[in-house]
mmCIF file of C-alpha atoms in Angstrom:
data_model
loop_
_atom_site.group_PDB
_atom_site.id
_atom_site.type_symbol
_atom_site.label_atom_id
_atom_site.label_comp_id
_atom_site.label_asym_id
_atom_site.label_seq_id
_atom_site.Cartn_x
_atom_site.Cartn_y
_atom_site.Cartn_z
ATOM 1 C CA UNK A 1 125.651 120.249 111.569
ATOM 2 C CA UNK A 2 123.619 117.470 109.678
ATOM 3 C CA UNK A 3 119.950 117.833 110.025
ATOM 4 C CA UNK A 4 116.728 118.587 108.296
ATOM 5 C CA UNK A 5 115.978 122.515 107.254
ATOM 6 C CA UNK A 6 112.300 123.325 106.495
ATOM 7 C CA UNK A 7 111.203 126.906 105.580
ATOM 8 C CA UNK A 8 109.506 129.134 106.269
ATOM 9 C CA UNK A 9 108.896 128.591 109.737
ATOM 10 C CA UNK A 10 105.529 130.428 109.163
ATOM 11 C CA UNK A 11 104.130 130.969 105.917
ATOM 12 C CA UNK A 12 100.678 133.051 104.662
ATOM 13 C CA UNK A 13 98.569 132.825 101.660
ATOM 14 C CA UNK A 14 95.537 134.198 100.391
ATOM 15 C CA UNK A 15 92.646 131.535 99.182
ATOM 16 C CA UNK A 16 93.421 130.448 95.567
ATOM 17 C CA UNK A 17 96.897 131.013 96.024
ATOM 18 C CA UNK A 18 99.483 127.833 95.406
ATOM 19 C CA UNK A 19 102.261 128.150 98.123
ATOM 20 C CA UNK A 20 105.312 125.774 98.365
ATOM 21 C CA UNK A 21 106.832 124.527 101.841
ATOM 22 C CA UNK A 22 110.278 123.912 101.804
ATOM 23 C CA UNK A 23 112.187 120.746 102.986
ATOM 24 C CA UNK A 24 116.165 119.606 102.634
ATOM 25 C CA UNK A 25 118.076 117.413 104.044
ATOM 26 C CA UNK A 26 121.873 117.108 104.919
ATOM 27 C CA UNK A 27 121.869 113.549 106.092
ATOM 28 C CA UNK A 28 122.364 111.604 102.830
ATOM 29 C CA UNK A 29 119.063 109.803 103.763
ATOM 30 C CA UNK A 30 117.384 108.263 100.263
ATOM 31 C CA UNK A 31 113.641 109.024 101.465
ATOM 32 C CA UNK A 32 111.930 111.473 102.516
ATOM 33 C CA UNK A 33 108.158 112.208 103.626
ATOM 34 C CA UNK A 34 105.725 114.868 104.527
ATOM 35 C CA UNK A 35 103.083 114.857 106.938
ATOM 36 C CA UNK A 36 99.868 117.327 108.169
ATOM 37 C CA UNK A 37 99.521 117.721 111.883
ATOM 38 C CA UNK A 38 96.087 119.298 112.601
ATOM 39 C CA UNK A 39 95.065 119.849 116.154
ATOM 40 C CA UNK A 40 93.595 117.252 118.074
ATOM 41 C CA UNK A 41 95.033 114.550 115.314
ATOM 42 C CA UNK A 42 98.227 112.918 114.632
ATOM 43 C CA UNK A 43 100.330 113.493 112.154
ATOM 44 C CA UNK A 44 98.939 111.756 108.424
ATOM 45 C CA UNK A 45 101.159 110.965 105.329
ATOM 46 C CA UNK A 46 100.777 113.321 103.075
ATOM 47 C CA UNK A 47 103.348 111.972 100.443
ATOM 48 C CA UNK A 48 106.772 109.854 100.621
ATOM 49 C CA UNK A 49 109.668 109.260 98.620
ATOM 50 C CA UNK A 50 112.625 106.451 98.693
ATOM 51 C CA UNK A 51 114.508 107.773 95.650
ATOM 52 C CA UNK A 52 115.274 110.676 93.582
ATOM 53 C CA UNK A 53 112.689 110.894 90.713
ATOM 54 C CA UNK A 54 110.713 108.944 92.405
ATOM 55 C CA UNK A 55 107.360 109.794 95.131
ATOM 56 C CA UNK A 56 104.319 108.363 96.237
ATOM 57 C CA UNK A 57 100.781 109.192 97.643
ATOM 58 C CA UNK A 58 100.112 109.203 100.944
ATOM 59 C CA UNK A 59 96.912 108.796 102.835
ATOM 60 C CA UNK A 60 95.641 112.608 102.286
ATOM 61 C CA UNK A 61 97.555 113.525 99.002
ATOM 62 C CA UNK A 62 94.448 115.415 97.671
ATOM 63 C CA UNK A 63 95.510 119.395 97.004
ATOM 64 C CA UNK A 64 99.083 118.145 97.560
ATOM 65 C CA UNK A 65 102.103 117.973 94.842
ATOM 66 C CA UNK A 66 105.557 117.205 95.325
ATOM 67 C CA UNK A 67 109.018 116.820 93.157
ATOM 68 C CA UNK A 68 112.117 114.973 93.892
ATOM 69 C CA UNK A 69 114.807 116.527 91.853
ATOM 70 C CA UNK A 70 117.330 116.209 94.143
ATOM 71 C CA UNK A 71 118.544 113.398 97.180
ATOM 72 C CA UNK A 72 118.398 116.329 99.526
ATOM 73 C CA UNK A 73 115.127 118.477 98.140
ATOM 74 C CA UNK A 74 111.970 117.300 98.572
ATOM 75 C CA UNK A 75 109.174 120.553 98.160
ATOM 76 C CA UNK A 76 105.947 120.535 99.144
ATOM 77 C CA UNK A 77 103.124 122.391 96.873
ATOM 78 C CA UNK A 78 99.972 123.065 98.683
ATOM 79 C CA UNK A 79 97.138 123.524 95.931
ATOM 80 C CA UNK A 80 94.531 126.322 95.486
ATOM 81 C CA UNK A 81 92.431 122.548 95.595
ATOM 82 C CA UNK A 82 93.185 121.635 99.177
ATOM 83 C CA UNK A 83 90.161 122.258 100.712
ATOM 84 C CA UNK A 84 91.729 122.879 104.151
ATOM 85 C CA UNK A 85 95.306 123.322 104.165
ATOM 86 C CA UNK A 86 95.765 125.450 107.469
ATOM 87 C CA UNK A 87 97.718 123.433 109.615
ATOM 88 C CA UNK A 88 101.599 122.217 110.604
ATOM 89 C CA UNK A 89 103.242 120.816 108.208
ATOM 90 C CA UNK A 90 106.637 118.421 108.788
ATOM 91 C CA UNK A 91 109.119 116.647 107.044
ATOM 92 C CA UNK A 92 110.930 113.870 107.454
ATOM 93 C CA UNK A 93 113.626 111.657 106.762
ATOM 94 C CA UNK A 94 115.484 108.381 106.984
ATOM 95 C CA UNK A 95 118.210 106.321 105.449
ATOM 96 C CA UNK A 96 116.754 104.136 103.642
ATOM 97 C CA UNK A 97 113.169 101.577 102.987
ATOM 98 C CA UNK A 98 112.314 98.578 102.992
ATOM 99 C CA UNK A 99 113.852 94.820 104.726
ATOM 100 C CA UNK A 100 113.884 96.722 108.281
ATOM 101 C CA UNK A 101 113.459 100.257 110.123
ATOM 102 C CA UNK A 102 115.536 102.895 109.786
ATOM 103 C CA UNK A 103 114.670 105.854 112.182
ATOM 104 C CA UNK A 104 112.578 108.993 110.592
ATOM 105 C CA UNK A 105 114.071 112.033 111.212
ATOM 106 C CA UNK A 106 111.885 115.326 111.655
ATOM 107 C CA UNK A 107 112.120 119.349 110.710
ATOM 108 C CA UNK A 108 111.437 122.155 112.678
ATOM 109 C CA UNK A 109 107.994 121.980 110.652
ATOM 110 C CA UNK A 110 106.159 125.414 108.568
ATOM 111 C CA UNK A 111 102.902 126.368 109.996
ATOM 112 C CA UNK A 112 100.706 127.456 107.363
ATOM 113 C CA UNK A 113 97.816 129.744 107.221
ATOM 114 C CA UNK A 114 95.351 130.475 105.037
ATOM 115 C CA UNK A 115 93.763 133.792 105.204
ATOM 116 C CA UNK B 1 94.592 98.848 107.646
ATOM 117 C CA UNK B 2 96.267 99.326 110.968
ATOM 118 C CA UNK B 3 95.459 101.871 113.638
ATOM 119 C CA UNK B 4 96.457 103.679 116.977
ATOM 120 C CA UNK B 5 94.511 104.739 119.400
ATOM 121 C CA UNK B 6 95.721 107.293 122.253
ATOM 122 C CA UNK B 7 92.608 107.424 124.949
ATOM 123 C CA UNK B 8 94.232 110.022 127.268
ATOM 124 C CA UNK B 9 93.860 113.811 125.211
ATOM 125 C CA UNK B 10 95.507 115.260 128.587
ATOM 126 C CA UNK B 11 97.887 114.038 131.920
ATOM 127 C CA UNK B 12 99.431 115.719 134.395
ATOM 128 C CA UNK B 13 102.044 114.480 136.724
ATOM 129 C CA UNK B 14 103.801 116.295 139.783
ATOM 130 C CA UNK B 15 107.616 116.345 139.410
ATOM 131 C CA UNK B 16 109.441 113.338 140.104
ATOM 132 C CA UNK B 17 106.353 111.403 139.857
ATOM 133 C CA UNK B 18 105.936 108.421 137.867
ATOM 134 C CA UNK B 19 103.262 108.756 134.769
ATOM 135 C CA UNK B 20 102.146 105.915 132.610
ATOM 136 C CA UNK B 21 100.460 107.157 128.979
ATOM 137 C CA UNK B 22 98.364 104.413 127.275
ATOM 138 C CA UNK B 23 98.300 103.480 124.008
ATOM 139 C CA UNK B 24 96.543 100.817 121.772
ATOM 140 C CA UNK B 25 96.933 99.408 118.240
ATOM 141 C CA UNK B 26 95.267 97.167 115.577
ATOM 142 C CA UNK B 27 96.915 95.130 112.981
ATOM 143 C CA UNK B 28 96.714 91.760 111.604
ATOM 144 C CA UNK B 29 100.387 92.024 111.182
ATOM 145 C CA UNK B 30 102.664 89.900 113.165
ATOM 146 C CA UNK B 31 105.999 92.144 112.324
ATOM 147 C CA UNK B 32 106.093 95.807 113.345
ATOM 148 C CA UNK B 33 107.827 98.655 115.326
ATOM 149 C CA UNK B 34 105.902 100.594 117.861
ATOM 150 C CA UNK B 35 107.587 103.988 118.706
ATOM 151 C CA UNK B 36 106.542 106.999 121.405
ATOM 152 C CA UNK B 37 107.813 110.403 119.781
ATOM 153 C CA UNK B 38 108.167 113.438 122.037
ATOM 154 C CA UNK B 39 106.825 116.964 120.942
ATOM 155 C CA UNK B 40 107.570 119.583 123.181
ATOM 156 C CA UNK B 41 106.416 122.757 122.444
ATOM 157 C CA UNK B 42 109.136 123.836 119.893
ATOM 158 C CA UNK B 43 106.748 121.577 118.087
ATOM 159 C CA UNK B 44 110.330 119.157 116.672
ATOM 160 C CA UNK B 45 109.180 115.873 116.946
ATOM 161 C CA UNK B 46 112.088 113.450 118.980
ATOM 162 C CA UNK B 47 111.771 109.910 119.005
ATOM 163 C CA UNK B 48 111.920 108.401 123.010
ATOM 164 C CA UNK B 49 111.798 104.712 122.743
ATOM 165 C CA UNK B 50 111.321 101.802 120.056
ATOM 166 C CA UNK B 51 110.211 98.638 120.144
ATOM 167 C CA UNK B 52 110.357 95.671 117.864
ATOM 168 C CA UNK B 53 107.018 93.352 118.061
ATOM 169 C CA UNK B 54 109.251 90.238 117.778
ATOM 170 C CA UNK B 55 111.049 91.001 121.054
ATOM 171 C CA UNK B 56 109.798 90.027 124.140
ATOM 172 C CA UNK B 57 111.485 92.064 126.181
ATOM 173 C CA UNK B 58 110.298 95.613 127.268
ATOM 174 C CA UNK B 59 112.276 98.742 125.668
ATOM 175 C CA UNK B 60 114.129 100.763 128.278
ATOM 176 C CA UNK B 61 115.806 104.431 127.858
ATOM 177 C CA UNK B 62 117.072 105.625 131.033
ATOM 178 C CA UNK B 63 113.558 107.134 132.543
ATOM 179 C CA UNK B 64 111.615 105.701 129.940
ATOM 180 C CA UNK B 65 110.132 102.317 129.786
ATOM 181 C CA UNK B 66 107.023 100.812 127.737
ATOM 182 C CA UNK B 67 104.833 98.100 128.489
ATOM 183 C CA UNK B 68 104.144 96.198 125.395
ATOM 184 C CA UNK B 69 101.471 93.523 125.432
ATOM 185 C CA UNK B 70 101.362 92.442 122.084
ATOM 186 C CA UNK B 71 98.351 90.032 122.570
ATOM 187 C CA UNK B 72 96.706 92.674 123.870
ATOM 188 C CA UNK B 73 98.022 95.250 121.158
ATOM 189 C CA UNK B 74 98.947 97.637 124.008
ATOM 190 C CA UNK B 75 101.910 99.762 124.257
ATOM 191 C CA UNK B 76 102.004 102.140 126.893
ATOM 192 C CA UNK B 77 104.196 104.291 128.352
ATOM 193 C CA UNK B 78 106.346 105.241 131.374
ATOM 194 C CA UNK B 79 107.795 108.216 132.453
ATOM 195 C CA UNK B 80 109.847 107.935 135.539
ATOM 196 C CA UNK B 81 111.093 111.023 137.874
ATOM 197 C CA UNK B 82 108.989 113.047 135.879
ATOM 198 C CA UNK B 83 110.804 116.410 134.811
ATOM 199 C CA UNK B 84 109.979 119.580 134.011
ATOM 200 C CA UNK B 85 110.920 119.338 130.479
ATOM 201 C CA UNK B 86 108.861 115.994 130.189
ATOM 202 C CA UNK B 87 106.104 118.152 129.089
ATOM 203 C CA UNK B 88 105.029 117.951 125.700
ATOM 204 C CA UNK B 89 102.516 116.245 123.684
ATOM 205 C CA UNK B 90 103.359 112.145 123.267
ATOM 206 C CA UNK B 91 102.628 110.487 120.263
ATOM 207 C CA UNK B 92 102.160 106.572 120.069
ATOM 208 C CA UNK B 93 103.609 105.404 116.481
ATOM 209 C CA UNK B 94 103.103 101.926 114.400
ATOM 210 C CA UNK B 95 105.086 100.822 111.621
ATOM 211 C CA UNK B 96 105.103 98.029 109.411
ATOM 212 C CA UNK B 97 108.498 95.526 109.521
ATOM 213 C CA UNK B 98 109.839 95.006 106.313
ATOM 214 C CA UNK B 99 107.071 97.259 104.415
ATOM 215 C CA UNK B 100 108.190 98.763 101.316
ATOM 216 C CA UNK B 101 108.308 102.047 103.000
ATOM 217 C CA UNK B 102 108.994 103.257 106.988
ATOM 218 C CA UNK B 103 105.121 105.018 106.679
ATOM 219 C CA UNK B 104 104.736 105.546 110.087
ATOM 220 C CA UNK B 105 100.869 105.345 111.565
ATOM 221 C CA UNK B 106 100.191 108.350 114.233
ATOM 222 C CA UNK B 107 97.821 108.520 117.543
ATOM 223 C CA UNK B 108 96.001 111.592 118.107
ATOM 224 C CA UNK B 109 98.469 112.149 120.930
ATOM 225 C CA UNK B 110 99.022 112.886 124.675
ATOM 226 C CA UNK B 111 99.563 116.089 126.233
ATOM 227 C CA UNK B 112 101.444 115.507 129.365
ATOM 228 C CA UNK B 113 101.855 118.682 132.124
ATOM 229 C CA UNK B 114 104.402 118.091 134.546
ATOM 230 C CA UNK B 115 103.673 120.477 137.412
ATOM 231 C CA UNK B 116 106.910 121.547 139.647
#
């Protein structure tokens, strides 16, 4: 079955602590993306990327770092410096950028919590 | 910068009833996508319906229809023969046409109850 994998579907961590959300794709899609969903809010662009090697800042990228080792990884580190980073957290991707749309696909989604 | 704007937090809709979800948009684009995505309460977000600004003519997908008005910069939504598993929150979507990426721009969302 090709589709996107993200884990774990619920994840815990302790103030201070960095935590890393998983993400991979089977689709041979070139990008990739992550986004927050917070309640009462739609989901906001936390950081992209088209290629391997290569990622970009989203709109809310504070506390956030990602890698892109791999056409099929793309990991999510939430920072002891996100201010806020309870929420759901989803991944996405697509074909290909640029010229014209190519659908996003989604993940189950991780739901983080802070305690 | 463009932006979406869902006015409706909450619907409800009796089964087989028709329900229309509103949505708005600013850009000073003239080439863009506007998409609804479905999240039901698994929480996996499922694209419904697409449509390209440069078409006229209103996306259809089987009980799903939109209403886009793009002088208006309104792209609403139409659920037909409303279902049981039509509930879920509805998300109103913008993207740029030939952008150097597929960032997709996010309403706060609908959350539709469809009551047997």
């Amino acid at each position: 079955d090709g589709g996107i994998t993200q884990s774990p579907k619920y994840l815990f961590r302790k103030e201070g602590q960095n935590v890393t959300l998983s993400c991979e794709q089977n689709l041979n899609h070139d990008a990739m993306y992550w986004y927050r969903q917070d309640p009462g809010q739609g989901l906001r662009l936390i950081y992209y990327s088209q290629i391997v090697n290569d990622f970009q800042k989203g709109d809310i990228a504070e506390g956030y770092s990602v890698s892109r080792e791999k056409k099929e990884s793309f990991p999510l580190t939430v920072t002891s410096a996100q201010k806020n980073p309870t929420a759901f957290y989803l991944c996405a991707s697509s074909p290909r950028t640029g010229g014209f749309y190519n659908e996003q696909f989604f993940g189950p989604g991780t739901r983080l919590t802070v305690l | 910068a463009q932006t979406v704007t869902q006015s409706q937090p909450e619907m409800s809709v009796q089964e087989a009833e028709t329900v229309t979800l509103s949505c708005t948009y600013d850009t000073s684009e003239n080439n863009y996508y506007l998409f609804w995505y479905k999240q039901p309460p698994s929480r996996q977000m499922i694209l419904v319906i697409r449509q390209e600004a440069y078409k006229q003519q209103n996306a259809t997908e089987n009980r799903f229809s939109v209403n886009f008005q793009k002088a208006a910069k309104s792209f609403s939504l139409k659920i037909s023969d409303s279902q049981l598993g039509d509930t879920a929150m509805y998300f109103c979507a913008f993207s740029l046409r030939g952008g150097a990426t597929n960032k997709l721009i996010f309403g706060t969302g609908t959350l539709l109850a469809v009551q047997p």
